[in-house]
Amino acid sequence: MSPNLSGLSRRTVLSALATLPTFFGAMLPLSASAQTATPGSPLPSWNEGAAKQAILDFVRVTTDRASPSYVSLEERIAVFDQDGTLWVEHPMYSQVVYCLDRVPAVVAKQPKLKNVEPFKTVLSGNREAMSKLTMPDLEKILAATLTGMTVEEFNAEVNKWLETAQHPRWKRPYTELIYQPMLEVMRYLRDNGYKTYIVTGGGQDFVRVYAERVYGIPPEQVVGSMGGTKLGYNKGRKPFLTKEPKLLLNDDHAGKPEGIHLMIGRRPYAAFGNSIGDQQMLEWTAAGAGARLEMLVLHDDATREYAYGPAAGLPDSKFGTFTQALYDEAKKNGWSVISMKNDWKRIFAFE
Amino acid sequence: MSPNLSGLSRRTVLSALATLPTFFGAMLPLSASAQTATPGSPLPSWNEGAAKQAILDFVRVTTDRASPSYVSLEERIAVFDQDGTLWVEHPMYSQVVYCLDRVPAVVAKQPKLKNVEPFKTVLSGNREAMSKLTMPDLEKILAATLTGMTVEEFNAEVNKWLETAQHPRWKRPYTELIYQPMLEVMRYLRDNGYKTYIVTGGGQDFVRVYAERVYGIPPEQVVGSMGGTKLGYNKGRKPFLTKEPKLLLNDDHAGKPEGIHLMIGRRPYAAFGNSIGDQQMLEWTAAGAGARLEMLVLHDDATREYAYGPAAGLPDSKFGTFTQALYDEAKKNGWSVISMKNDWKRIFAFE
């Protein structure tokens, strides 16, 4: 397992640990999808402004047959980063919470791990000690919790976790902490013939478990950090696939255009991100001919969500950073910066 | 570059060389796609019989809402091997012909290769000498002709080759040597809500170049042997992707279910192949619940196409073999064996 699986840096993981009240997930029922019908206007949760207008203009010029920027139906591809672009990434990436939450179950199956690091420290719940875990320690946790089981077992484990885990601030399932305005953009693009893809540094198989239900995005349209699988047969000659600790692609930074080429084989016309991990994906999108849409979500709303990163005039974040340089590149190239505070009427469906 | 890229064995490549009259492709215009409209019956090029009936029955029970085997629209996935299943694989896989044909252009760009093996031997055109090339030699040829260029350059090179190369027997472009009955099956499945995928041991990027035009299958639905790419920037900071000599997945044998999981993330309901390289894909498909369709094309028509392999009562083939054991497994499990001779009214659109 690569140190970069899921695009996680050690700093990201460890400094986030200190802020997380609990990671063993209280028992809460999983609410239904946050997706609701869109009455009238296609983007009801968006305030009028340059960001909303950029989306409407892009769809108009690429779908009107009389437009010089018309894009044929099969070429209409839109890609979305996930963490911080489609759902909350604070105070810790949900997938990391998942991996830590899985440690007790892994140890229950292999009891001798109980006194072996890093599992011993994770089991202790001592966040001060956990913040001192090394990168190889974290790799062991990722490998132990994300690989070694069949793909069906993994799906079942993630589904079970999603039903019970909750975000420490909102006390709600992570799958409710989806940005409603982004759901509306995805639906609007699909209504106009665009195929919507998630392109995430997170694990491809992890995101696939809930992407269809939560985002309306089928598993074949989830591009993420990819691990290998290995075919085996049980005693009845029935084949099964086991998740292997072998990283095929780290789908972050340069890995995003590489992953897009691998999984889609076409250059997107629209790309949405929120950090330097998405920069190359937006550049790759922008380098195509014709009308293209590049948008960056700026986390500048400490009241309703979070505010972080230099582009919001705030200290460097432990998350994929929206740097001043990225902000300048966006402005220079005509990319849109979405202010969560100013552009979004509401952030979550439950508001 | 793995020795197994494209699912090619040394025996496959080398023994085929001896039978190929020329591989530098005469100049012939590329004809339009072999796809034509389907009047009346959905499978006009199929004779009545068990194979045709199996397809009709499968579609009926999986798309009729009243059927206990009904499959929801988003789950309808059908996968097709390419070489020997969708188009002619004799006397040599087209992609190998392509690689050999590209050698002069590669040497023109790097003249010092002219006197370096294996390029020197390939340039000589001496098939006797070529048949003695070693596996590492072939790897060098694959690496030199399939990697090192941008993805756009590669697409342009393959497109140019497809316009001029011709099959030695029919003197037609390779893209005309598509099995018309299989085009009809793909169209029939799509008309009934199935997403059709190619799952090939051949290079994913190679097949993507013509799959949409020839099979109606978009690039994002081509699963093949996958190489890595690497993001770079030119002087104007414009990003480009270079094809790297790094094999991510050899999409043959066990690699087929692994590739299906990686690229699609769902188990197919229908799978079509013709050899032991497809066996695991058919087993993986068959292991799912509900009605599934598994079909194997048997090359038993020496007059209209070729006859080879033990299952046709013929000596072992240099191609992905349809063994007696695979034939027995098919019969035992209720998989359909398609006799080209008896089940297909015509084989090519140009007949």
XYZ file of C-alpha atoms in Angstrom:
702
model
C 0.000 0.000 0.000
C 1.489 3.294 -1.059
C 1.933 6.027 1.504
C -0.199 8.146 -0.792
C -3.200 5.875 -1.121
C -6.260 8.083 -1.005
C -4.077 11.120 -1.485
C -3.488 11.319 2.224
C -0.428 12.925 3.648
C 0.767 12.024 7.088
C 0.174 15.596 8.176
C -3.386 15.438 6.928
C -4.175 12.315 8.818
C -2.399 12.948 12.059
C -3.204 16.550 12.704
C -6.822 15.770 11.989
C -6.832 13.045 14.607
C -6.412 15.556 17.401
C -9.601 17.353 16.444
C -11.853 14.334 16.144
C -13.976 13.744 19.257
C -14.678 10.100 18.560
C -14.216 7.761 15.682
C -16.087 4.682 16.698
C -19.330 6.016 15.326
C -22.458 6.198 17.451
C -25.429 4.190 16.308
C -27.627 6.365 14.157
C -29.942 5.281 11.358
C -28.808 6.247 7.881
C -31.161 8.782 6.377
C -32.368 8.619 2.811
C -30.432 10.275 0.047
C -30.208 14.038 0.189
C -31.275 14.256 -3.419
C -34.593 15.928 -3.984
C -36.391 17.000 -7.133
C -35.412 20.331 -8.671
C -38.446 22.538 -9.134
C -38.312 25.336 -11.700
C -34.813 26.790 -11.822
C -32.111 24.188 -12.310
C -29.873 25.491 -9.502
C -32.222 26.541 -6.677
C -29.586 26.432 -3.932
C -27.331 28.866 -5.780
C -27.422 32.624 -5.360
C -27.367 34.696 -8.512
C -23.793 35.583 -9.379
C -20.812 34.852 -11.588
C -20.414 31.223 -10.462
C -24.019 30.228 -11.164
C -23.953 32.168 -14.414
C -20.771 30.379 -15.543
C -22.540 27.013 -15.164
C -25.652 28.150 -17.023
C -23.590 29.736 -19.814
C -21.403 26.651 -20.210
C -24.380 24.329 -20.540
C -26.080 26.679 -22.979
C -23.138 27.078 -25.382
C -22.159 23.396 -25.323
C -25.660 21.962 -25.845
C -27.169 24.430 -28.339
C -26.682 22.925 -31.789
C -26.430 26.407 -33.284
C -23.543 27.326 -30.973
C -19.956 27.243 -32.267
C -19.050 25.580 -28.958
C -21.589 22.763 -29.359
C -20.357 19.466 -27.923
C -21.706 16.169 -29.243
C -23.594 14.041 -26.740
C -20.964 11.300 -26.438
C -18.232 13.849 -25.658
C -20.078 15.446 -22.732
C -18.001 14.473 -19.724
C -17.924 16.327 -16.392
C -15.612 15.367 -13.529
C -15.911 16.128 -9.822
C -13.402 15.794 -7.036
C -15.107 14.445 -3.912
C -13.525 15.474 -0.587
C -14.151 19.185 -0.057
C -15.898 19.495 -3.439
C -18.938 17.246 -3.030
C -18.918 16.582 0.706
C -17.290 17.741 3.934
C -13.613 16.858 4.380
C -13.242 18.385 7.867
C -12.087 17.436 10.419
C -10.860 14.251 8.692
C -11.417 12.478 5.389
C -14.283 10.058 5.941
C -12.302 7.176 4.523
C -9.587 7.654 7.160
C -12.248 7.630 9.845
C -13.490 4.393 8.301
C -10.035 2.806 8.395
C -9.526 3.721 12.042
C -13.025 2.533 12.952
C -12.311 -0.820 11.304
C -9.263 -1.540 13.456
C -11.179 -3.253 16.313
C -12.856 -5.644 13.853
C -9.514 -6.454 12.215
C -7.954 -7.129 15.612
C -10.926 -9.293 16.638
C -10.170 -11.516 13.664
C -6.418 -11.514 14.308
C -6.136 -11.243 18.114
C -2.356 -11.247 18.174
C -2.459 -7.762 16.567
C -3.898 -6.475 19.844
C -0.460 -5.839 21.263
C 1.201 -4.953 17.993
C 1.723 -1.381 16.832
C 0.124 0.572 15.323
C -3.055 -1.356 16.146
C -2.418 -1.177 19.873
C -2.278 2.608 19.800
C -5.395 2.936 17.646
C -7.277 0.629 20.020
C -6.210 2.766 22.978
C -8.162 5.717 21.602
C -5.363 7.929 22.904
C -5.322 10.653 20.289
C -2.103 12.150 21.609
C -0.373 8.802 21.012
C -2.136 8.350 17.681
C -0.886 11.700 16.435
C 2.623 10.279 16.748
C 2.003 7.323 14.465
C 4.440 7.169 11.587
C 3.644 6.939 7.901
C 4.547 3.209 7.808
C 2.157 2.763 10.736
C -0.616 4.386 8.752
C 0.173 2.242 5.737
C -0.287 -0.818 7.919
C -3.690 0.464 9.023
C -4.771 1.173 5.450
C -3.545 -2.213 4.233
C -5.230 -4.063 7.116
C -8.579 -2.327 6.713
C -8.856 -1.831 2.936
C -7.378 -5.074 1.605
C -7.357 -8.804 2.225
C -11.119 -9.301 1.932
C -13.312 -10.079 -1.088
C -14.860 -7.152 -2.902
C -18.302 -8.207 -1.624
C -17.076 -8.351 1.988
C -15.546 -4.905 1.612
C -18.778 -3.461 0.211
C -20.734 -4.972 3.109
C -18.282 -3.582 5.676
C -18.418 -0.066 4.235
C -22.204 -0.163 3.978
C -22.484 -1.237 7.588
C -20.167 1.559 8.683
C -22.087 4.170 6.693
C -25.246 3.186 8.552
C -23.741 3.887 11.953
C -20.855 6.347 11.688
C -21.610 10.004 12.228
C -19.836 13.280 11.718
C -18.685 14.746 15.055
C -20.092 18.223 14.403
C -23.474 17.536 12.828
C -24.048 14.116 14.405
C -25.286 12.848 11.075
C -24.138 10.126 8.665
C -21.316 11.290 6.421
C -23.518 10.661 3.382
C -25.804 13.481 4.532
C -22.942 15.961 4.515
C -23.157 16.385 0.770
C -23.229 19.875 -0.708
C -26.744 20.349 -2.043
C -25.649 22.954 -4.648
C -23.224 20.425 -6.126
C -25.930 17.750 -6.322
C -27.930 20.287 -8.296
C -25.023 20.976 -10.673
C -24.514 17.248 -11.270
C -28.201 16.733 -11.946
C -28.354 19.792 -14.197
C -25.397 18.555 -16.234
C -26.900 15.062 -16.512
C -30.226 16.557 -17.575
C -28.260 18.176 -20.375
C -26.610 14.990 -21.569
C -23.410 15.145 -19.550
C -21.984 11.998 -18.040
C -20.878 12.889 -14.513
C -17.814 11.226 -13.002
C -16.267 11.415 -9.573
C -12.467 11.705 -9.784
C -11.206 11.353 -6.238
C -7.974 10.762 -4.376
C -10.056 8.493 -2.153
C -10.299 4.776 -2.739
C -12.262 3.912 -5.863
C -13.970 0.923 -4.280
C -14.803 2.887 -1.121
C -16.585 5.682 -2.982
C -18.376 3.251 -5.294
C -20.229 1.772 -2.326
C -22.414 4.866 -1.881
C -21.883 6.961 -5.043
C -24.948 5.710 -6.879
C -27.283 6.206 -3.933
C -25.826 9.499 -2.756
C -24.707 11.249 -5.943
C -26.581 9.335 -8.647
C -23.186 8.270 -10.022
C -22.838 4.579 -10.969
C -19.752 2.569 -9.959
C -18.357 2.611 -13.503
C -18.221 6.419 -13.283
C -16.159 6.537 -10.107
C -12.454 7.126 -10.733
C -10.360 6.943 -7.594
C -7.136 5.666 -6.148
C -7.098 2.127 -7.454
C -5.889 -1.044 -5.803
C -5.406 -4.347 -7.525
C -7.570 -7.415 -6.992
C -6.715 -11.077 -7.353
C -8.965 -13.818 -8.680
C -9.304 -16.954 -6.591
C -11.653 -19.944 -6.474
C -13.417 -21.519 -3.525
C -13.843 -25.256 -3.070
C -16.877 -25.328 -5.355
C -14.816 -23.676 -8.121
C -16.750 -20.461 -7.580
C -14.515 -17.479 -8.406
C -13.996 -14.535 -6.057
C -11.912 -11.342 -6.133
C -9.727 -10.386 -3.183
C -8.584 -6.804 -2.648
C -4.793 -6.698 -2.785
C -2.355 -4.279 -1.102
C -1.085 -3.189 -4.529
C -1.614 0.417 -5.634
C -2.264 0.735 -9.372
C -2.822 4.487 -9.436
C -2.756 7.256 -6.850
C -5.577 9.357 -8.226
C -4.448 12.750 -6.968
C -2.505 15.645 -8.500
C -0.994 14.345 -11.784
C -2.765 11.060 -11.066
C -6.124 12.700 -11.795
C -5.577 13.343 -15.526
C -3.818 9.966 -15.672
C -6.800 8.297 -13.997
C -9.209 10.106 -16.317
C -7.317 8.824 -19.336
C -7.228 5.315 -17.914
C -10.872 5.092 -16.928
C -12.616 7.406 -19.395
C -10.246 7.869 -22.323
C -11.709 11.294 -23.143
C -10.848 14.786 -21.975
C -13.593 16.274 -19.781
C -15.432 19.468 -20.734
C -16.117 20.453 -17.130
C -14.070 19.908 -13.968
C -14.812 20.773 -10.335
C -12.302 20.725 -7.498
C -11.188 22.598 -4.407
C -7.430 22.186 -3.987
C -4.008 21.755 -5.514
C -4.786 18.045 -5.720
C -7.319 18.984 -8.407
C -5.164 21.559 -10.176
C -3.802 19.184 -12.839
C -7.306 17.866 -13.574
C -8.538 21.405 -14.180
C -5.487 22.215 -16.310
C -6.014 19.040 -18.347
C -9.662 19.983 -18.863
C -8.826 23.582 -19.760
C -6.222 22.494 -22.336
C -8.932 21.076 -24.588
C -10.411 23.049 -27.477
C -13.778 24.810 -27.313
C -15.770 25.909 -24.283
C -14.634 24.314 -21.034
C -15.735 24.892 -17.462
C -13.328 24.835 -14.528
C -14.600 25.559 -11.023
C -13.012 25.580 -7.574
C -14.950 25.446 -4.314
C -13.581 27.923 -1.755
C -14.188 26.995 1.865
C -14.884 30.460 3.281
C -17.920 29.789 5.426
C -16.881 29.040 8.996
C -20.451 29.426 10.228
C -22.292 26.998 7.999
C -19.336 24.728 7.139
C -15.614 25.515 7.527
C -13.163 28.188 6.410
C -9.600 27.189 5.638
C -6.673 27.783 3.332
C -4.686 30.745 2.045
C -7.161 31.569 -0.716
C -9.732 32.269 2.003
C -7.196 34.506 3.724
C -6.643 31.818 6.322
C -3.633 29.792 7.458
C -2.528 26.785 5.425
C -4.871 23.891 5.947
C -4.189 20.309 6.730
C -6.385 19.509 3.732
C -5.611 19.587 0.034
C -4.782 23.257 0.005
C -6.433 26.009 -2.021
C -3.228 28.035 -2.293
C -2.884 31.642 -3.305
C -1.027 30.439 -6.416
C -3.986 28.262 -7.402
C -6.316 31.190 -6.791
C -4.139 33.383 -9.030
C -4.066 30.699 -11.734
C -7.840 30.452 -11.595
C -8.263 34.190 -11.972
C -5.733 34.393 -14.793
C -7.359 31.545 -16.731
C -10.956 32.524 -16.210
C -11.755 29.591 -13.951
C -14.623 30.151 -11.526
C -14.107 30.288 -7.793
C -17.224 29.267 -5.880
C -17.558 31.069 -2.562
C -19.507 28.756 -0.267
C -20.462 31.803 1.782
C -21.702 33.968 -1.066
C -22.651 31.617 -3.881
C -24.582 28.990 -1.968
C -28.042 29.711 -0.587
C -27.868 26.572 1.451
C -25.131 23.994 1.883
C -26.879 20.810 3.032
C -30.242 19.324 2.139
C -31.144 19.056 5.835
C -30.793 22.790 6.468
C 6.359 -3.695 -20.669
C 5.222 -7.089 -19.569
C 5.830 -10.112 -21.736
C 2.111 -10.631 -21.566
C 0.934 -7.212 -22.712
C -2.004 -7.790 -25.016
C -2.249 -11.352 -23.843
C 0.290 -12.388 -26.391
C 2.441 -15.395 -25.904
C 5.722 -15.709 -27.744
C 4.351 -18.750 -29.534
C 1.324 -16.785 -30.673
C 3.363 -13.989 -32.134
C 6.185 -15.904 -33.691
C 4.395 -18.804 -35.239
C 1.942 -16.371 -36.758
C 4.743 -14.415 -38.392
C 5.559 -17.267 -40.728
C 2.066 -17.237 -42.188
C 1.769 -13.524 -42.831
C 2.529 -12.587 -46.454
C 3.305 -8.961 -45.717
C 2.926 -6.682 -42.778
C 3.688 -3.270 -44.169
C 0.132 -2.749 -45.286
C -0.724 -1.821 -48.855
C -2.460 1.480 -49.392
C -6.187 0.906 -49.376
C -8.940 3.363 -48.446
C -10.692 2.615 -45.184
C -14.303 1.692 -45.816
C -17.163 2.934 -43.736
C -18.280 1.042 -40.659
C -19.763 -2.365 -41.246
C -22.717 -1.473 -39.064
C -26.021 -1.355 -40.882
C -29.585 -0.991 -39.676
C -31.343 -4.093 -38.384
C -34.607 -4.627 -40.217
C -37.296 -6.736 -38.606
C -35.722 -9.555 -36.639
C -33.026 -8.430 -34.215
C -30.441 -11.013 -35.313
C -30.787 -11.331 -39.105
C -27.335 -12.867 -39.654
C -28.042 -15.724 -37.250
C -29.530 -19.043 -38.239
C -32.318 -20.387 -36.088
C -30.868 -22.627 -33.395
C -29.872 -22.982 -29.776
C -27.319 -20.140 -29.833
C -29.685 -17.547 -31.276
C -32.463 -18.736 -28.994
C -30.211 -18.415 -25.937
C -29.659 -14.729 -26.731
C -33.338 -14.028 -27.325
C -34.341 -15.898 -24.154
C -31.754 -14.101 -22.044
C -32.899 -10.682 -23.180
C -36.528 -11.575 -22.673
C -36.187 -12.857 -19.100
C -33.866 -10.072 -17.953
C -35.860 -7.160 -19.403
C -39.445 -8.249 -18.748
C -40.527 -6.599 -15.511
C -42.807 -9.518 -14.755
C -39.925 -11.992 -14.990
C -38.293 -13.333 -11.807
C -34.949 -12.808 -13.591
C -35.619 -9.125 -14.341
C -32.453 -7.007 -14.184
C -32.669 -3.292 -13.440
C -31.459 -0.986 -16.185
C -28.315 0.188 -14.392
C -27.178 -3.404 -13.783
C -27.372 -4.451 -17.434
C -23.748 -5.024 -18.394
C -22.539 -7.218 -21.258
C -18.855 -7.871 -21.962
C -17.172 -9.016 -25.177
C -13.699 -10.297 -25.804
C -12.349 -8.851 -29.059
C -9.771 -11.015 -30.888
C -11.530 -14.060 -32.289
C -14.849 -13.021 -30.726
C -15.614 -9.743 -32.505
C -13.074 -9.779 -35.308
C -10.583 -12.037 -37.060
C -7.481 -13.004 -35.071
C -5.841 -15.079 -37.820
C -3.104 -15.152 -38.998
C -1.903 -12.656 -36.378
C -3.455 -10.309 -33.822
C -3.934 -6.980 -35.577
C -2.176 -5.109 -32.805
C 0.975 -7.183 -33.320
C 0.850 -6.384 -37.021
C 0.554 -2.742 -36.031
C 3.611 -2.922 -33.768
C 5.720 -4.557 -36.471
C 4.491 -2.081 -39.083
C 5.484 0.816 -36.817
C 9.120 -0.286 -36.531
C 10.336 1.621 -39.634
C 8.827 4.874 -38.326
C 10.397 4.330 -34.904
C 13.787 3.670 -36.511
C 13.416 6.746 -38.737
C 13.137 8.837 -35.579
C 16.004 7.021 -33.831
C 18.347 6.040 -36.704
C 20.845 4.328 -34.438
C 18.269 1.579 -33.848
C 18.696 0.565 -37.486
C 21.532 -1.787 -36.656
C 20.278 -2.771 -33.228
C 18.315 -5.956 -32.598
C 15.461 -6.702 -32.682
C 14.731 -3.712 -34.924
C 17.317 -4.764 -37.502
C 15.639 -8.130 -37.973
C 12.150 -6.653 -38.227
C 13.369 -4.163 -40.839
C 14.875 -7.000 -42.857
C 11.432 -8.475 -43.426
C 13.035 -11.920 -43.138
C 10.265 -13.868 -41.496
C 12.486 -16.852 -40.843
C 14.798 -14.621 -38.793
C 11.841 -12.878 -37.176
C 10.408 -16.175 -36.000
C 13.550 -16.588 -33.898
C 13.119 -13.330 -31.989
C 13.066 -13.849 -28.250
C 10.423 -12.677 -25.808
C 12.649 -9.807 -24.580
C 13.045 -8.809 -28.245
C 9.296 -8.633 -28.624
C 8.978 -6.633 -25.446
C 11.369 -4.086 -26.929
C 9.213 -3.849 -30.054
C 6.035 -3.393 -28.023
C 7.647 -0.784 -25.781
C 9.099 1.133 -28.743
C 5.876 1.201 -30.724
C 3.202 1.507 -28.033
C 4.850 3.905 -25.571
C 6.908 7.060 -25.454
C 4.471 9.246 -27.388
C 1.568 11.410 -26.221
C -1.862 9.845 -26.189
C -2.892 12.103 -29.106
C 0.134 11.087 -31.161
C -0.623 7.440 -30.512
C -4.251 7.857 -31.592
C -3.130 9.589 -34.794
C -0.599 6.850 -35.557
C -3.137 4.055 -35.079
C -5.752 5.887 -37.119
C -3.293 6.367 -39.959
C -2.350 2.696 -39.866
C -5.998 1.588 -39.879
C -6.525 3.564 -43.082
C -3.809 1.720 -44.958
C -3.176 -1.684 -43.424
C -5.002 -4.635 -44.897
C -5.599 -8.225 -43.975
C -3.491 -10.589 -46.129
C -6.380 -12.892 -47.020
C -9.246 -10.517 -47.684
C -7.175 -7.500 -48.729
C -9.409 -5.306 -46.632
C -8.869 -3.035 -43.627
C -8.855 -4.948 -40.353
C -11.854 -2.927 -39.195
C -13.953 -4.551 -41.925
C -13.173 -8.024 -40.599
C -15.751 -7.693 -37.858
C -18.242 -10.492 -37.313
C -21.589 -9.108 -38.449
C -23.596 -11.463 -36.167
C -21.721 -10.094 -33.153
C -22.438 -6.488 -34.182
C -26.082 -7.508 -34.237
C -25.883 -9.022 -30.753
C -24.243 -5.882 -29.386
C -26.866 -3.668 -30.979
C -29.685 -5.914 -29.795
C -28.379 -5.834 -26.224
C -27.979 -2.036 -26.338
C -31.496 -1.680 -27.752
C -32.598 -3.544 -24.630
C -30.802 -1.296 -22.198
C -27.534 -3.196 -21.880
C -24.260 -1.316 -21.694
C -21.821 -3.167 -23.950
C -18.137 -3.325 -23.020
C -15.145 -4.741 -24.824
C -12.893 -6.675 -22.414
C -9.770 -7.508 -24.383
C -6.245 -8.741 -23.807
C -5.279 -6.159 -26.431
C -4.102 -2.702 -25.525
C -6.899 -0.552 -24.101
C -5.729 2.584 -25.887
C -5.282 0.723 -29.189
C -8.821 -0.631 -29.244
C -10.299 2.687 -28.119
C -9.100 4.334 -31.317
C -11.658 2.519 -33.481
C -14.145 0.956 -31.023
C -16.709 3.739 -31.221
C -16.740 3.879 -35.013
C -16.540 0.129 -35.586
C -18.489 -1.384 -32.682
C -20.471 1.574 -31.385
C -18.579 1.209 -28.095
C -17.260 4.441 -26.556
C -13.702 4.645 -25.172
C -14.918 4.566 -21.568
C -16.414 1.128 -22.274
C -13.203 -0.428 -23.548
C -11.387 -2.500 -20.924
C -8.033 -3.793 -22.101
C -4.463 -4.357 -21.090
C -3.611 -1.066 -19.471
C -0.406 0.906 -19.512
C 0.380 3.877 -17.339
C 0.634 7.451 -18.577
C 2.646 10.344 -17.173
C 1.597 13.974 -17.035
C 4.030 16.558 -18.381
C 3.881 20.224 -19.392
C 5.195 21.918 -22.515
C 6.861 25.335 -22.498
C 3.515 27.117 -22.534
C 2.464 25.164 -19.410
C 0.060 23.125 -21.506
C -0.287 19.633 -20.006
C 0.143 16.449 -22.008
C 0.049 12.723 -21.217
C 2.826 10.405 -22.371
C 2.287 6.668 -22.686
C 4.661 4.886 -20.324
C 6.187 1.395 -20.559
C 4.480 0.421 -17.305
C 1.874 -2.325 -17.331
C -0.942 -1.702 -14.841
C -3.049 -4.736 -15.740
C -2.707 -7.617 -18.181
C -6.343 -7.963 -19.126
C -6.366 -11.652 -19.996
C -7.271 -14.837 -18.105
C -7.673 -13.837 -14.408
C -6.947 -10.257 -15.504
C -10.337 -10.078 -17.203
C -12.496 -10.277 -14.064
C -9.905 -8.085 -12.331
C -10.128 -5.541 -15.173
C -13.923 -5.681 -15.092
C -13.907 -4.922 -11.386
C -11.406 -2.092 -11.870
C -13.136 -0.415 -14.791
C -16.814 -1.264 -14.271
C -17.214 -2.268 -10.634
C -20.207 -4.499 -11.429
C -20.512 -8.136 -12.398
C -21.684 -8.572 -16.010
C -24.899 -10.404 -16.883
C -23.637 -11.545 -20.273
C -20.131 -12.479 -21.434
C -18.845 -13.505 -24.871
C -15.449 -15.044 -25.586
C -13.707 -17.686 -27.644
C -10.785 -19.083 -25.665
C -9.221 -20.012 -22.357
C -8.219 -16.347 -22.035
C -11.925 -15.607 -21.606
C -12.704 -18.554 -19.344
C -12.337 -16.641 -16.056
C -14.504 -13.801 -17.359
C -17.265 -16.263 -18.195
C -16.883 -17.995 -14.830
C -17.044 -14.626 -13.035
C -20.187 -13.738 -14.978
C -21.777 -17.133 -14.352
C -21.121 -16.921 -10.601
C -23.631 -14.097 -10.211
C -27.224 -14.707 -9.176
C -30.140 -14.757 -11.597
C -30.138 -15.322 -15.349
C -26.716 -14.955 -16.948
C -25.585 -15.559 -20.509
C -22.193 -17.066 -21.354
C -21.263 -17.684 -24.977
C -18.154 -18.989 -26.735
C -17.426 -18.533 -30.437
C -16.093 -21.733 -32.014
C -13.916 -21.239 -35.098
C -15.083 -24.200 -37.168
C -15.516 -22.597 -40.570
C -12.345 -22.978 -42.631
C -14.160 -21.907 -45.785
C -15.613 -18.587 -44.740
C -13.155 -17.776 -41.920
C -10.809 -20.213 -40.125
C -11.068 -23.473 -38.238
C -8.729 -24.081 -35.316
C -8.454 -25.525 -31.843
C -9.226 -28.820 -30.140
C -12.886 -27.976 -29.567
C -13.291 -27.884 -33.366
C -11.592 -31.275 -33.554
C -8.457 -29.611 -34.849
C -4.883 -29.362 -33.609
C -4.007 -26.900 -30.869
C -3.956 -23.375 -32.185
C -1.402 -20.656 -31.844
C -4.280 -18.462 -30.655
C -5.985 -18.295 -27.296
C -7.114 -21.885 -27.376
C -10.650 -23.202 -27.223
C -9.626 -26.390 -25.440
C -11.627 -29.553 -25.005
C -11.706 -28.825 -21.262
C -13.280 -25.418 -21.901
C -15.772 -27.042 -24.248
C -16.649 -29.581 -21.560
C -17.002 -26.825 -18.947
C -19.328 -24.930 -21.293
C -21.511 -27.971 -21.851
C -21.606 -28.834 -18.155
C -22.570 -25.298 -17.146
C -25.091 -24.610 -19.875
C -22.940 -22.039 -21.653
C -23.638 -21.637 -25.354
C -21.116 -22.605 -27.990
C -21.582 -20.614 -31.193
C -20.632 -22.589 -34.291
C -19.502 -20.056 -36.894
C -20.270 -22.624 -39.544
C -23.768 -23.512 -38.418
C -25.035 -20.565 -36.390
C -23.972 -17.688 -38.622
C -25.777 -16.996 -41.892
C -23.017 -14.641 -42.879
C -19.807 -13.699 -41.163
C -18.852 -10.285 -42.563
C -20.940 -7.314 -43.649
C -19.211 -7.268 -47.041
C -20.263 -10.813 -47.944
